[in-house]
PDB file of C-alpha atoms in Angstrom:
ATOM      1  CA  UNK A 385     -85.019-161.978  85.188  1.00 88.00           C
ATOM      2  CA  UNK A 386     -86.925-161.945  87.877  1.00 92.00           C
ATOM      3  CA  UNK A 387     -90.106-163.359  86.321  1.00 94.00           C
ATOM      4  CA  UNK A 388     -88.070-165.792  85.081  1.00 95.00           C
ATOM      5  CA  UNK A 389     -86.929-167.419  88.298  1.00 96.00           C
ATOM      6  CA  UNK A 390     -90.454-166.452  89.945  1.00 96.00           C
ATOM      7  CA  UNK A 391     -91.988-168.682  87.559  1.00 96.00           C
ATOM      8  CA  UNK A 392     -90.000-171.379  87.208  1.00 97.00           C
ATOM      9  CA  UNK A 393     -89.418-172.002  90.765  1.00 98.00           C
ATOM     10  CA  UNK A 394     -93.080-172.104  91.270  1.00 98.00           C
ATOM     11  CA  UNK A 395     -93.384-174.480  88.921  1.00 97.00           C
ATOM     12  CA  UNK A 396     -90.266-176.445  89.836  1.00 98.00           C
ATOM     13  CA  UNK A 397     -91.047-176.483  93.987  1.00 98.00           C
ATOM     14  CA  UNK A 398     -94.675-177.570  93.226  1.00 98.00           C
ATOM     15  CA  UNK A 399     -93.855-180.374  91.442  1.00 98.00           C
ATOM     16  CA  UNK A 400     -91.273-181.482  92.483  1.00 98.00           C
ATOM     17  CA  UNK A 401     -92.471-180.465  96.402  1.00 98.00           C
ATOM     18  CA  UNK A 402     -95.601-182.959  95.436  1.00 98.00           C
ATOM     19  CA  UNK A 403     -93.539-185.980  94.325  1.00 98.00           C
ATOM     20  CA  UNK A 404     -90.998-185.562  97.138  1.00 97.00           C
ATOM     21  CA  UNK A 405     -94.289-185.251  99.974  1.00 97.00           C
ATOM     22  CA  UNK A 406     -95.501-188.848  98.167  1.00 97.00           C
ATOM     23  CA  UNK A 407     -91.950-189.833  99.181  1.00 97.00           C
ATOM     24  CA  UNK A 408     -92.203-188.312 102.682  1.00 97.00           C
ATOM     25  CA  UNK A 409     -95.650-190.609 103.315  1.00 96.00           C
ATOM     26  CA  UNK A 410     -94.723-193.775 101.941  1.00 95.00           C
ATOM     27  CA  UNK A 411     -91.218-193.667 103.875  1.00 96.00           C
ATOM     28  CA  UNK A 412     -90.756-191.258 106.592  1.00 96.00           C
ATOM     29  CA  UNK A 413     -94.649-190.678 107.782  1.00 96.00           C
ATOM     30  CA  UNK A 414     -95.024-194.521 109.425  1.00 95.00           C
ATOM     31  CA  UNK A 415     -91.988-194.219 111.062  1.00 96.00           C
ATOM     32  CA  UNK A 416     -92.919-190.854 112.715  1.00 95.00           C
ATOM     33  CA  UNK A 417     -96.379-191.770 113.557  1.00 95.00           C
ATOM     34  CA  UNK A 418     -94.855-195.345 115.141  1.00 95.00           C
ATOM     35  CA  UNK A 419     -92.758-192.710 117.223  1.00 94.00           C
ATOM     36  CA  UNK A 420     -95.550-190.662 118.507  1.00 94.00           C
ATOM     37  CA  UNK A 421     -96.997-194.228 119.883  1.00 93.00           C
ATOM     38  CA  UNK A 422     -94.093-193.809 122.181  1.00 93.00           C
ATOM     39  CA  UNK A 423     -94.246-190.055 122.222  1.00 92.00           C
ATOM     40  CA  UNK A 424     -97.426-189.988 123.775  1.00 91.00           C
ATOM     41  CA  UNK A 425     -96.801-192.856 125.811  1.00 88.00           C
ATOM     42  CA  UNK A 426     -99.607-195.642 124.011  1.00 88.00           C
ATOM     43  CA  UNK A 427     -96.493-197.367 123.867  1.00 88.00           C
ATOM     44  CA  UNK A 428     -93.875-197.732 126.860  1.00 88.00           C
ATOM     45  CA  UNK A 429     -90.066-199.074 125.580  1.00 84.00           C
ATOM     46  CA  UNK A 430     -88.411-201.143 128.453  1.00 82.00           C
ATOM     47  CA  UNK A 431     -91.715-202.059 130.371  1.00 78.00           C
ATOM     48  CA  UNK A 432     -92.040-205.122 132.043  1.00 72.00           C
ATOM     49  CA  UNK A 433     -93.908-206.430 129.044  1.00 81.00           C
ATOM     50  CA  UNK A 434     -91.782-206.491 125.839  1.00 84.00           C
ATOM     51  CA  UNK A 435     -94.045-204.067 123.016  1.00 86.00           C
ATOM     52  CA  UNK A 436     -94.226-205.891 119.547  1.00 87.00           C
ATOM     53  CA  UNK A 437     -91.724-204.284 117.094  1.00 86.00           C
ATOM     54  CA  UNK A 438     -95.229-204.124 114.183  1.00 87.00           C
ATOM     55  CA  UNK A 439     -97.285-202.037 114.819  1.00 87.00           C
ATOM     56  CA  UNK A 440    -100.671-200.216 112.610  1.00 85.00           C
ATOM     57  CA  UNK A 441     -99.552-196.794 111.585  1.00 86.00           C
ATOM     58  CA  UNK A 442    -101.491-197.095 108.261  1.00 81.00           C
ATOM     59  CA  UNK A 443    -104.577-194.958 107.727  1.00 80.00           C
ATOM     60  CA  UNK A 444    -104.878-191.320 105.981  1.00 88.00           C
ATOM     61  CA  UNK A 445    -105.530-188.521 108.411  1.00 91.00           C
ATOM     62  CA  UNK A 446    -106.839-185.840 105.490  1.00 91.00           C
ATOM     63  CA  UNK A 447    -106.366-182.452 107.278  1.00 93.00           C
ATOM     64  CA  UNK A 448    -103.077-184.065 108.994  1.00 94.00           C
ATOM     65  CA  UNK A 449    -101.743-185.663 105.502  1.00 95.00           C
ATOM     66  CA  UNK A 450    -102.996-182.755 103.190  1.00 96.00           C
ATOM     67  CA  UNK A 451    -101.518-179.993 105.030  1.00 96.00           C
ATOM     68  CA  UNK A 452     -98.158-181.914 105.102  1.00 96.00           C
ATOM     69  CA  UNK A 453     -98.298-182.403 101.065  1.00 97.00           C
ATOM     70  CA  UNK A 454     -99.091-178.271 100.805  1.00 97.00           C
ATOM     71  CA  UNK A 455     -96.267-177.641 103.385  1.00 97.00           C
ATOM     72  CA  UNK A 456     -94.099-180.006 101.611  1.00 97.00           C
ATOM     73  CA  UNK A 457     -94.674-178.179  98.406  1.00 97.00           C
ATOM     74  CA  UNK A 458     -94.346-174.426  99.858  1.00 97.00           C
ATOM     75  CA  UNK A 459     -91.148-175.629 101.427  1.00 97.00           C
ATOM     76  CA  UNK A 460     -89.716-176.563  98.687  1.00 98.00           C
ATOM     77  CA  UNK A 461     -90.823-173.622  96.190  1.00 98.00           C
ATOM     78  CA  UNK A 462     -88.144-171.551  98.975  1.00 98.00           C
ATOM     79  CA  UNK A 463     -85.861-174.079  98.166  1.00 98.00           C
ATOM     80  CA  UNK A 464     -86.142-173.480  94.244  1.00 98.00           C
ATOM     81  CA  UNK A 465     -86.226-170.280  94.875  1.00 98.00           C
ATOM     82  CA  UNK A 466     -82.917-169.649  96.209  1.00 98.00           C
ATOM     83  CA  UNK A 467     -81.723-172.787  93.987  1.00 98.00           C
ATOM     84  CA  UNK A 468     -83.114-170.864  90.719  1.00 98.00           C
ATOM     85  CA  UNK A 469     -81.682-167.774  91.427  1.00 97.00           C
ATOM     86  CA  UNK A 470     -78.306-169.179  91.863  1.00 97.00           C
ATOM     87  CA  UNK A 471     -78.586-171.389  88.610  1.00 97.00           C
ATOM     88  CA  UNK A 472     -79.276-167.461  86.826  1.00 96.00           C
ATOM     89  CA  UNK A 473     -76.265-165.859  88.831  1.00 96.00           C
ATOM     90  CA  UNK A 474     -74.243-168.768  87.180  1.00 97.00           C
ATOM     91  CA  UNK A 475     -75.386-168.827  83.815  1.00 95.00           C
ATOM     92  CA  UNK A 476     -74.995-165.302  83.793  1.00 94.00           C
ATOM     93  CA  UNK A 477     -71.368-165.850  84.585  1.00 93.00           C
ATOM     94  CA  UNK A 478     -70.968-168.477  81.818  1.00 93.00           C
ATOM     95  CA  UNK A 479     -71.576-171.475  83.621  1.00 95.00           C
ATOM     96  CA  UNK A 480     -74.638-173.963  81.642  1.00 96.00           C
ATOM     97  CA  UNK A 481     -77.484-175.073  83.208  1.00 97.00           C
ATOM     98  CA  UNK A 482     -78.822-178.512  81.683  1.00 97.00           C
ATOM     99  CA  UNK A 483     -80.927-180.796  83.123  1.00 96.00           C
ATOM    100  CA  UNK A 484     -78.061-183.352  83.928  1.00 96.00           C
ATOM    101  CA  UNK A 485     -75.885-181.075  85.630  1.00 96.00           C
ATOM    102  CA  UNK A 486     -79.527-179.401  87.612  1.00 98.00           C
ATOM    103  CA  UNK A 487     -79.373-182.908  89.417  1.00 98.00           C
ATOM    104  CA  UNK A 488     -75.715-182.322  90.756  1.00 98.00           C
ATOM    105  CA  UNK A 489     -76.763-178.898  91.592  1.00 98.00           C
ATOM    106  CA  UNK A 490     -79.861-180.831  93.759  1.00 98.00           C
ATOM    107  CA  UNK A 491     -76.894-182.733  95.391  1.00 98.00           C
ATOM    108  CA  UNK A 492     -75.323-179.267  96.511  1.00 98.00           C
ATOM    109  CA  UNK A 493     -78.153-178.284  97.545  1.00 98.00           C
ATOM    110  CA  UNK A 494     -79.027-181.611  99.713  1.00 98.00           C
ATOM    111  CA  UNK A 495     -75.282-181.383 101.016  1.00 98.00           C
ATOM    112  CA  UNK A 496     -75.645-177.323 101.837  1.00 98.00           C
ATOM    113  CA  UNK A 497     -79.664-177.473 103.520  1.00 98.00           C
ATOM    114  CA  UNK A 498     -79.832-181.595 104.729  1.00 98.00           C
ATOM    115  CA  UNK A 499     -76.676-183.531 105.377  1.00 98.00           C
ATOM    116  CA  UNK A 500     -74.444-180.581 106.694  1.00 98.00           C
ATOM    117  CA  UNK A 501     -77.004-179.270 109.694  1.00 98.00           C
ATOM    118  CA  UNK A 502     -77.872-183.381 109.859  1.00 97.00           C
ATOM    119  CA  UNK A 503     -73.784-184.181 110.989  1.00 97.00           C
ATOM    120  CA  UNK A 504     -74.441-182.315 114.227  1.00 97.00           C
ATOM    121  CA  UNK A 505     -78.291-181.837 114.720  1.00 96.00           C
ATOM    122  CA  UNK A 506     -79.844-185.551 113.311  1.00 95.00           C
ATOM    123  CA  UNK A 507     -83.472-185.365 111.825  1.00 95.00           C
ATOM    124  CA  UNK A 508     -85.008-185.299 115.125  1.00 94.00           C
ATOM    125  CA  UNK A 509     -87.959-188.483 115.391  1.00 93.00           C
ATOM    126  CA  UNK A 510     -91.243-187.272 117.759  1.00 90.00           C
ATOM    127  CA  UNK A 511     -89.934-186.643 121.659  1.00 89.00           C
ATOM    128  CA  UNK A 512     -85.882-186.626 121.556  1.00 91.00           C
ATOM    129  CA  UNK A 513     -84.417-184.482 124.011  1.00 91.00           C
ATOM    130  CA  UNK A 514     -83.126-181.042 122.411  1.00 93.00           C
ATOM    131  CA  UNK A 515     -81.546-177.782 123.348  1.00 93.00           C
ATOM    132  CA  UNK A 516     -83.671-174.338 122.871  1.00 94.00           C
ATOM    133  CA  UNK A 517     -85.270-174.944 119.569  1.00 94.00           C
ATOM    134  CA  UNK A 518     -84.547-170.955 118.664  1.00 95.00           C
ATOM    135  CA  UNK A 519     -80.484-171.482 119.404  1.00 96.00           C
ATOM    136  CA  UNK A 520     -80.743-174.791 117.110  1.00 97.00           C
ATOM    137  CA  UNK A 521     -82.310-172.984 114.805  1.00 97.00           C
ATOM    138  CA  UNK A 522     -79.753-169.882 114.871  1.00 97.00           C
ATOM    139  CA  UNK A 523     -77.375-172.759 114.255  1.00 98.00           C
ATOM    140  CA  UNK A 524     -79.162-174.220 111.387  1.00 98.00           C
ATOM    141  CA  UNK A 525     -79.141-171.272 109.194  1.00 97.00           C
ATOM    142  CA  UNK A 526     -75.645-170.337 110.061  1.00 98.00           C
ATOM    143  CA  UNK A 527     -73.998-173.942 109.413  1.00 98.00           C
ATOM    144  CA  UNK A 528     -77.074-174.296 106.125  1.00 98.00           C
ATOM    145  CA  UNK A 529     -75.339-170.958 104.521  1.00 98.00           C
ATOM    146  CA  UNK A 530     -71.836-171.249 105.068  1.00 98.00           C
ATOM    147  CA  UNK A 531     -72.292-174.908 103.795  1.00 98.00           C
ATOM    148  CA  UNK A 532     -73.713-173.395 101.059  1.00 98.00           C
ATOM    149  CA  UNK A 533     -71.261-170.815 100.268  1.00 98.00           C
ATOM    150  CA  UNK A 534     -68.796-173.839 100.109  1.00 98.00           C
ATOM    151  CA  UNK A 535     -70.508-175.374  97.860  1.00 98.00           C
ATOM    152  CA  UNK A 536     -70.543-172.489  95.546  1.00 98.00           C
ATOM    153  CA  UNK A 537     -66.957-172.609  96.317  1.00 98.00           C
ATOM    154  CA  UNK A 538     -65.829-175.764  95.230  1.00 97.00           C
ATOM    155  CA  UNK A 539     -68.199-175.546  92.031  1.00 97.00           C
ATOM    156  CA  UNK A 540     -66.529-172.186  90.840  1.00 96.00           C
ATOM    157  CA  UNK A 541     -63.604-171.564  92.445  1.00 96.00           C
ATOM    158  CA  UNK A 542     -61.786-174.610  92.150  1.00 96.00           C
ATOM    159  CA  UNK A 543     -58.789-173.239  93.376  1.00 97.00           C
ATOM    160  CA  UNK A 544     -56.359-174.317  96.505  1.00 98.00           C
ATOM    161  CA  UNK A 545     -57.404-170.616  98.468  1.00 98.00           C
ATOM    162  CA  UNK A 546     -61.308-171.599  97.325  1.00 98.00           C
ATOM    163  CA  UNK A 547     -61.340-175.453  98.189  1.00 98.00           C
ATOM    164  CA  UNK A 548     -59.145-174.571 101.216  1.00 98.00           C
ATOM    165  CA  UNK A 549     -62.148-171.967 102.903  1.00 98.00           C
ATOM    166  CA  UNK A 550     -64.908-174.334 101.618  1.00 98.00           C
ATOM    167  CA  UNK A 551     -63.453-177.127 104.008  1.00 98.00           C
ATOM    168  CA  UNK A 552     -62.723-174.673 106.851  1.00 98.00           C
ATOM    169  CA  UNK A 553     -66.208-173.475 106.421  1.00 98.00           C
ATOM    170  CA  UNK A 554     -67.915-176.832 105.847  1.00 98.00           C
ATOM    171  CA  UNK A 555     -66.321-177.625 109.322  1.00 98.00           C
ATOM    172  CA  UNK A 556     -66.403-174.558 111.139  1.00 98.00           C
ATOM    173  CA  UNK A 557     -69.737-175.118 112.906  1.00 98.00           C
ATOM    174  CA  UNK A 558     -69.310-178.705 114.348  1.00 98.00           C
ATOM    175  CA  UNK A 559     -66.343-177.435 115.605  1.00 98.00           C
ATOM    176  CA  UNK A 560     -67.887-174.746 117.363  1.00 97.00           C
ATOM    177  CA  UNK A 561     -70.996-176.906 117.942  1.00 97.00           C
ATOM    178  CA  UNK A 562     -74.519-177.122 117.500  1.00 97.00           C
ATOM    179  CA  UNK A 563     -76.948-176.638 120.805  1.00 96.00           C
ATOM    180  CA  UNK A 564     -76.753-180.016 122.523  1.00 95.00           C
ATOM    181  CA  UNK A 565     -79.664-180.832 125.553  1.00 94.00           C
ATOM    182  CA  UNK A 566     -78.198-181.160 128.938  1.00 92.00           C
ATOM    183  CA  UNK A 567     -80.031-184.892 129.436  1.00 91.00           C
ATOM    184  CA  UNK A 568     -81.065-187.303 127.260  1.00 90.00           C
ATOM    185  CA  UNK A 569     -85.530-188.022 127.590  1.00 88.00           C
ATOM    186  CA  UNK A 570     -86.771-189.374 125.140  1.00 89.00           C
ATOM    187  CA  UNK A 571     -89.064-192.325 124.724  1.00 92.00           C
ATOM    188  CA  UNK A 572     -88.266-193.423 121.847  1.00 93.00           C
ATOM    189  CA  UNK A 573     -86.562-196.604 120.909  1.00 93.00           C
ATOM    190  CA  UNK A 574     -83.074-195.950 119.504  1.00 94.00           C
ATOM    191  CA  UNK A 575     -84.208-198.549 116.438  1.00 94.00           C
ATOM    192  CA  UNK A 576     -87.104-196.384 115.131  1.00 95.00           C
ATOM    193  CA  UNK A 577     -84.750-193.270 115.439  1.00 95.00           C
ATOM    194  CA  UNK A 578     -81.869-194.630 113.856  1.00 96.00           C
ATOM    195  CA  UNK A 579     -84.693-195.786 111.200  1.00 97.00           C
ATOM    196  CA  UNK A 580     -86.322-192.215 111.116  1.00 97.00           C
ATOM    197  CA  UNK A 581     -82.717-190.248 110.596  1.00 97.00           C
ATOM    198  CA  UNK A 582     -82.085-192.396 107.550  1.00 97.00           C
ATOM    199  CA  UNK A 583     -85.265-192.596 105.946  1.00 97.00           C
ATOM    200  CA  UNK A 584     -85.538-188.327 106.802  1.00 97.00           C
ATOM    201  CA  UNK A 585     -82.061-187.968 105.158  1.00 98.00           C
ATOM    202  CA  UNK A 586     -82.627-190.683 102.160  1.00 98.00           C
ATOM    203  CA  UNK A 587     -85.648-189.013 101.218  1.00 98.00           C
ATOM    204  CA  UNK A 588     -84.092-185.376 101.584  1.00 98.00           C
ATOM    205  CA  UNK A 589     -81.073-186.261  99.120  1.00 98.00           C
ATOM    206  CA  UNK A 590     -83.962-188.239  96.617  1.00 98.00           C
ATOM    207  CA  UNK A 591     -86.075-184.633  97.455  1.00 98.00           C
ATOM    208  CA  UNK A 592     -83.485-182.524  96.045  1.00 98.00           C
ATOM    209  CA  UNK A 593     -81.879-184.620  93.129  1.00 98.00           C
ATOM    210  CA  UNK A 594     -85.418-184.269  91.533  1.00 98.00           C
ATOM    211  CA  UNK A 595     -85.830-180.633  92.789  1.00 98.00           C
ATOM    212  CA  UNK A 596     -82.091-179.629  90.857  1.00 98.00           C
ATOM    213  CA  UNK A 597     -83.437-181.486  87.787  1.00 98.00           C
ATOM    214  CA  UNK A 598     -86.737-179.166  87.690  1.00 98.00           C
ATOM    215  CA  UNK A 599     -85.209-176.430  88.920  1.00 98.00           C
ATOM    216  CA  UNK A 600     -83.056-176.868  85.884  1.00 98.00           C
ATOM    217  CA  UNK A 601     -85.574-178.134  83.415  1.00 98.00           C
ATOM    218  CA  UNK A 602     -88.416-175.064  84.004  1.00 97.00           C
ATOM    219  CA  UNK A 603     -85.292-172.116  84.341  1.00 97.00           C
ATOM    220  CA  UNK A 604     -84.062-173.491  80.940  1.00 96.00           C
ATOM    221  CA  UNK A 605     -87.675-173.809  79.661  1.00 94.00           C
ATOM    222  CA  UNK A 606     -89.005-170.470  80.545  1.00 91.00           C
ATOM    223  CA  UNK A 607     -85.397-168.864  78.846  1.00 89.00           C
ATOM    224  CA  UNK A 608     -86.288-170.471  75.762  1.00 89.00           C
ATOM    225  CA  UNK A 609     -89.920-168.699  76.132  1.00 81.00           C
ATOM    226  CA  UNK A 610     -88.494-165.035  76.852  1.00 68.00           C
TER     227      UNK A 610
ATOM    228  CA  UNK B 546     -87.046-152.717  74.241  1.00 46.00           C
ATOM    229  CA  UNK B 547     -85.680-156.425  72.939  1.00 49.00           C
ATOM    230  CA  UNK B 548     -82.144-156.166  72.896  1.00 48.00           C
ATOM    231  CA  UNK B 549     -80.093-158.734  71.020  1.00 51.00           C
ATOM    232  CA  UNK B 550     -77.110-160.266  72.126  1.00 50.00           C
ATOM    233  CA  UNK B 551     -74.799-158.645  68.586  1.00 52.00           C
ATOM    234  CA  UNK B 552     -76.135-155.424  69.586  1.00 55.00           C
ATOM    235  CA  UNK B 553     -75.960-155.425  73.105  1.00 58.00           C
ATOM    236  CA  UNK B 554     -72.983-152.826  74.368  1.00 65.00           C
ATOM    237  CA  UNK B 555     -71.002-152.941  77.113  1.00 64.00           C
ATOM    238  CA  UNK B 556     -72.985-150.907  79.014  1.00 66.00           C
ATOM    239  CA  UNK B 557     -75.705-152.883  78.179  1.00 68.00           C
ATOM    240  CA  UNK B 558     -73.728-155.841  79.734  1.00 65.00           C
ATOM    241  CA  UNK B 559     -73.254-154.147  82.613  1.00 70.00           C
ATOM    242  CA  UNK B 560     -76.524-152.794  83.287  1.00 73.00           C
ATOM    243  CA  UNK B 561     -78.507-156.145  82.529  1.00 70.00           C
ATOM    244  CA  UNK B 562     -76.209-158.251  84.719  1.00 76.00           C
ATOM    245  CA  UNK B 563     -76.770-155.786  87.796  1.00 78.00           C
ATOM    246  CA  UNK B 564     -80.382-156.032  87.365  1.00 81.00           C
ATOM    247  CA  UNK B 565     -80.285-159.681  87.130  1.00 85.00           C
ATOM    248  CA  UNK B 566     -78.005-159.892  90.305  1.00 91.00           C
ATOM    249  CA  UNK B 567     -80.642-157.946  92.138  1.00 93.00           C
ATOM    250  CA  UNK B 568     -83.517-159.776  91.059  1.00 94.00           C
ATOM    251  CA  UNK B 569     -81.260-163.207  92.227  1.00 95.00           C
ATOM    252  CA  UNK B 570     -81.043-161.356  95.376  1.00 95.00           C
ATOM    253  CA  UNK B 571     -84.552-160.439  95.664  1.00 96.00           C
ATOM    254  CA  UNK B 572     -85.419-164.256  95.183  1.00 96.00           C
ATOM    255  CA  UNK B 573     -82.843-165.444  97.332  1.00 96.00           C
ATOM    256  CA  UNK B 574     -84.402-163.482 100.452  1.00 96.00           C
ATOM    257  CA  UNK B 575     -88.320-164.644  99.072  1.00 96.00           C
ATOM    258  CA  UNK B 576     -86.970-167.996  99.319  1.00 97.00           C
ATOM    259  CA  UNK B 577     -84.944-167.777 102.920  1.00 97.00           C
ATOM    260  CA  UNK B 578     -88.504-165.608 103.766  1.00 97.00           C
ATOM    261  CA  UNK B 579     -90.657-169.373 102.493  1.00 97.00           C
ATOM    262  CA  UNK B 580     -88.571-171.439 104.437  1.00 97.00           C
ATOM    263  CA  UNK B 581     -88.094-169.461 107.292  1.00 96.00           C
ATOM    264  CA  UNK B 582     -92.425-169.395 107.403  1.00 95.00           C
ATOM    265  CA  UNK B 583     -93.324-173.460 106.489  1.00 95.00           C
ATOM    266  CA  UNK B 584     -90.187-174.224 108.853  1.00 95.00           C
ATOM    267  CA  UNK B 585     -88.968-172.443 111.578  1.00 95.00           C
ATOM    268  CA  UNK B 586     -91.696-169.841 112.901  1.00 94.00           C
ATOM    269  CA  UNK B 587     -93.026-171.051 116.113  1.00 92.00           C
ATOM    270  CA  UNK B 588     -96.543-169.806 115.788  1.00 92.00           C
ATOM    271  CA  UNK B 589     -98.914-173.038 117.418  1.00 92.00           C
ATOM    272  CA  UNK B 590    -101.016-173.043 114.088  1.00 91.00           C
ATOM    273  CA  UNK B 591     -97.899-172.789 111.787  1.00 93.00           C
ATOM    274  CA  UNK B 592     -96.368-175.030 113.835  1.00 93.00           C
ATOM    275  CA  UNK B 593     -99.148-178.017 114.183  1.00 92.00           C
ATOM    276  CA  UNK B 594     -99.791-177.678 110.684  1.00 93.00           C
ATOM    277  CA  UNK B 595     -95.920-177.948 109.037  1.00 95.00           C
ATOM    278  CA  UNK B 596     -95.155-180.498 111.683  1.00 94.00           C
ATOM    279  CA  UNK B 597     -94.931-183.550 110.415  1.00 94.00           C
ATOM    280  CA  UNK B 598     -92.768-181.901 107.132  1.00 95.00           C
ATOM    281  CA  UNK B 599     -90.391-180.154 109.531  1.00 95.00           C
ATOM    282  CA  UNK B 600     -89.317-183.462 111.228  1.00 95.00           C
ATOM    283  CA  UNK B 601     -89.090-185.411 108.140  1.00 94.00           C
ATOM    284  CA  UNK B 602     -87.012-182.264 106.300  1.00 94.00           C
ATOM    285  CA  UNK B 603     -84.616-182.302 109.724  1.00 92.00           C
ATOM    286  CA  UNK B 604     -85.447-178.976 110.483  1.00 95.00           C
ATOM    287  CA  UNK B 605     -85.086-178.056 114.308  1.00 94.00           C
ATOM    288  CA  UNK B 606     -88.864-178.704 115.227  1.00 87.00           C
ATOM    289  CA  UNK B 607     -89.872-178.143 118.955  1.00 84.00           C
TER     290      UNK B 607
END
């Protein structure tokens, strides 16, 4: 079994980490590098002269752009890791893993890892202000798994006792709360980082639809070849 | 040795469903290991070179 979901979350996270990084520089990539104008101060917001809202972010930085595509894809082979070995826990407790249904697991998944550490800790665009990045990131994997864990909840344990701790747990951390800076710095104009949170989060729930799908397709796929 | 599903025994049940919970295991904590590496380790060079993919993934970045 192992193989199995070896293999077909290779397969799954490359692919599917290649389309998604296409996604990441046609949408998210312009909006991050028209950030770092500000970032780096090329561009001051509030100056005496008003900046023009267009500005040339186009170009393709190889070493820059190519290491974000491998990145992309090595992230997201983690991702179909876990998500594969889940999908085989499941099916070995009766549940069926089809293509159609891999896409709702993606959703999960984009709920559990994206939008649930997003509610309290937004995508962050180039030079917002931000508490100790180790605490946020202590946070992040605690709010990422119980979120998850809910998930897995309300999937197969539909019951009042399993719906009830899914919500308590899905809340539980923004309750407590995430690490929050003492001042607000950055440069940035709140237009390109409302812009940047979207498009990050857009692109993340896109990124995992079509990881579920091949996470489903290649676990089904490589059961058919064992 | 191929075991069918007819002539698989209870044990057999057992046995194969315990190793396939610890190979889901096994994968789980290779794939919290991959995204703990492309997205969260501070190193500079990890760091320059997974930045622009941990800001647009929302991961806590700097």
């Amino acid at each position: 079994m192992f193989a199995r979901i070896v293999t077909s979350a290779l397969f799954a996270g490359a692919t599917a980490g290649l389309l998604i990084a296409l996604l990441q520089y046609a949408f998210v990539q312009p909006v991050l590098l028209h950030a770092e104008l500000y970032e780096t101060g090329t561009l001051v917001h509030f100056n005496a002269a008003p900046v023009s809202a267009i500005q040339d972010v186009s170009g393709f930085d190889p070493m820059r752009d190519l290491l974000s595509v491998l990145f992309t894809m090595l992230t997201y082979c983690g991702y179909a890791m876990i998500l594969v070995a889940l999908m085989g826990v499941a099916e070995e407790r009766g549940a069926d893993i089809t293509l159609r249904n891999g896409m709702i697991w993606g959703l999960m998944g984009f709920i559990a890892a994206h939008l649930a550490p997003a509610f309290s800790l937004p995508p962050e665009v180039p030079g917002v202000a931000a508490a100790d990045v180790l605490l946020r990131q202590y946070w992040w994997f605690a709010t990422v798994a119980t979120a998850a864990i809910a998930m897995w909840l309300i999937a197969f344990h539909f019951t009042m006792v399993g719906v009830g701790a899914a919500i308590v747990l899905l809340l539980l951390p923004h309750i407590i709360g995430a690490p929050q800076p003492a001042e607000f710095t950055g440069p940035v104009p709140t237009e390109i980082g409302a812009l940047f949170a979207s498009r990050a989060l857009s692109v993340g729930l896109a990124a995992w639809i079509i990881l579920g799908a091949f996470c489903a397709y290649f676990w089904t796929k490589e059961g058919e070849a064992a | 040795m191929k075991t069918t599903a007819a002539t698989m025994t209870v044990e057999d049940h057992a046995s194969a469903s315990r190793t396939g919970l610890a190979s889901a295991f096994f994968a789980l904590i290779l794939g919290v290991g991959i995204i703990a590496v492309t997205g969260h380790v501070q190193a500079a060079a990890l760091h320059d070179a997974a930045h622009d993919v941990r800001h647009a993934t929302g991961f806590p970045c700097h």
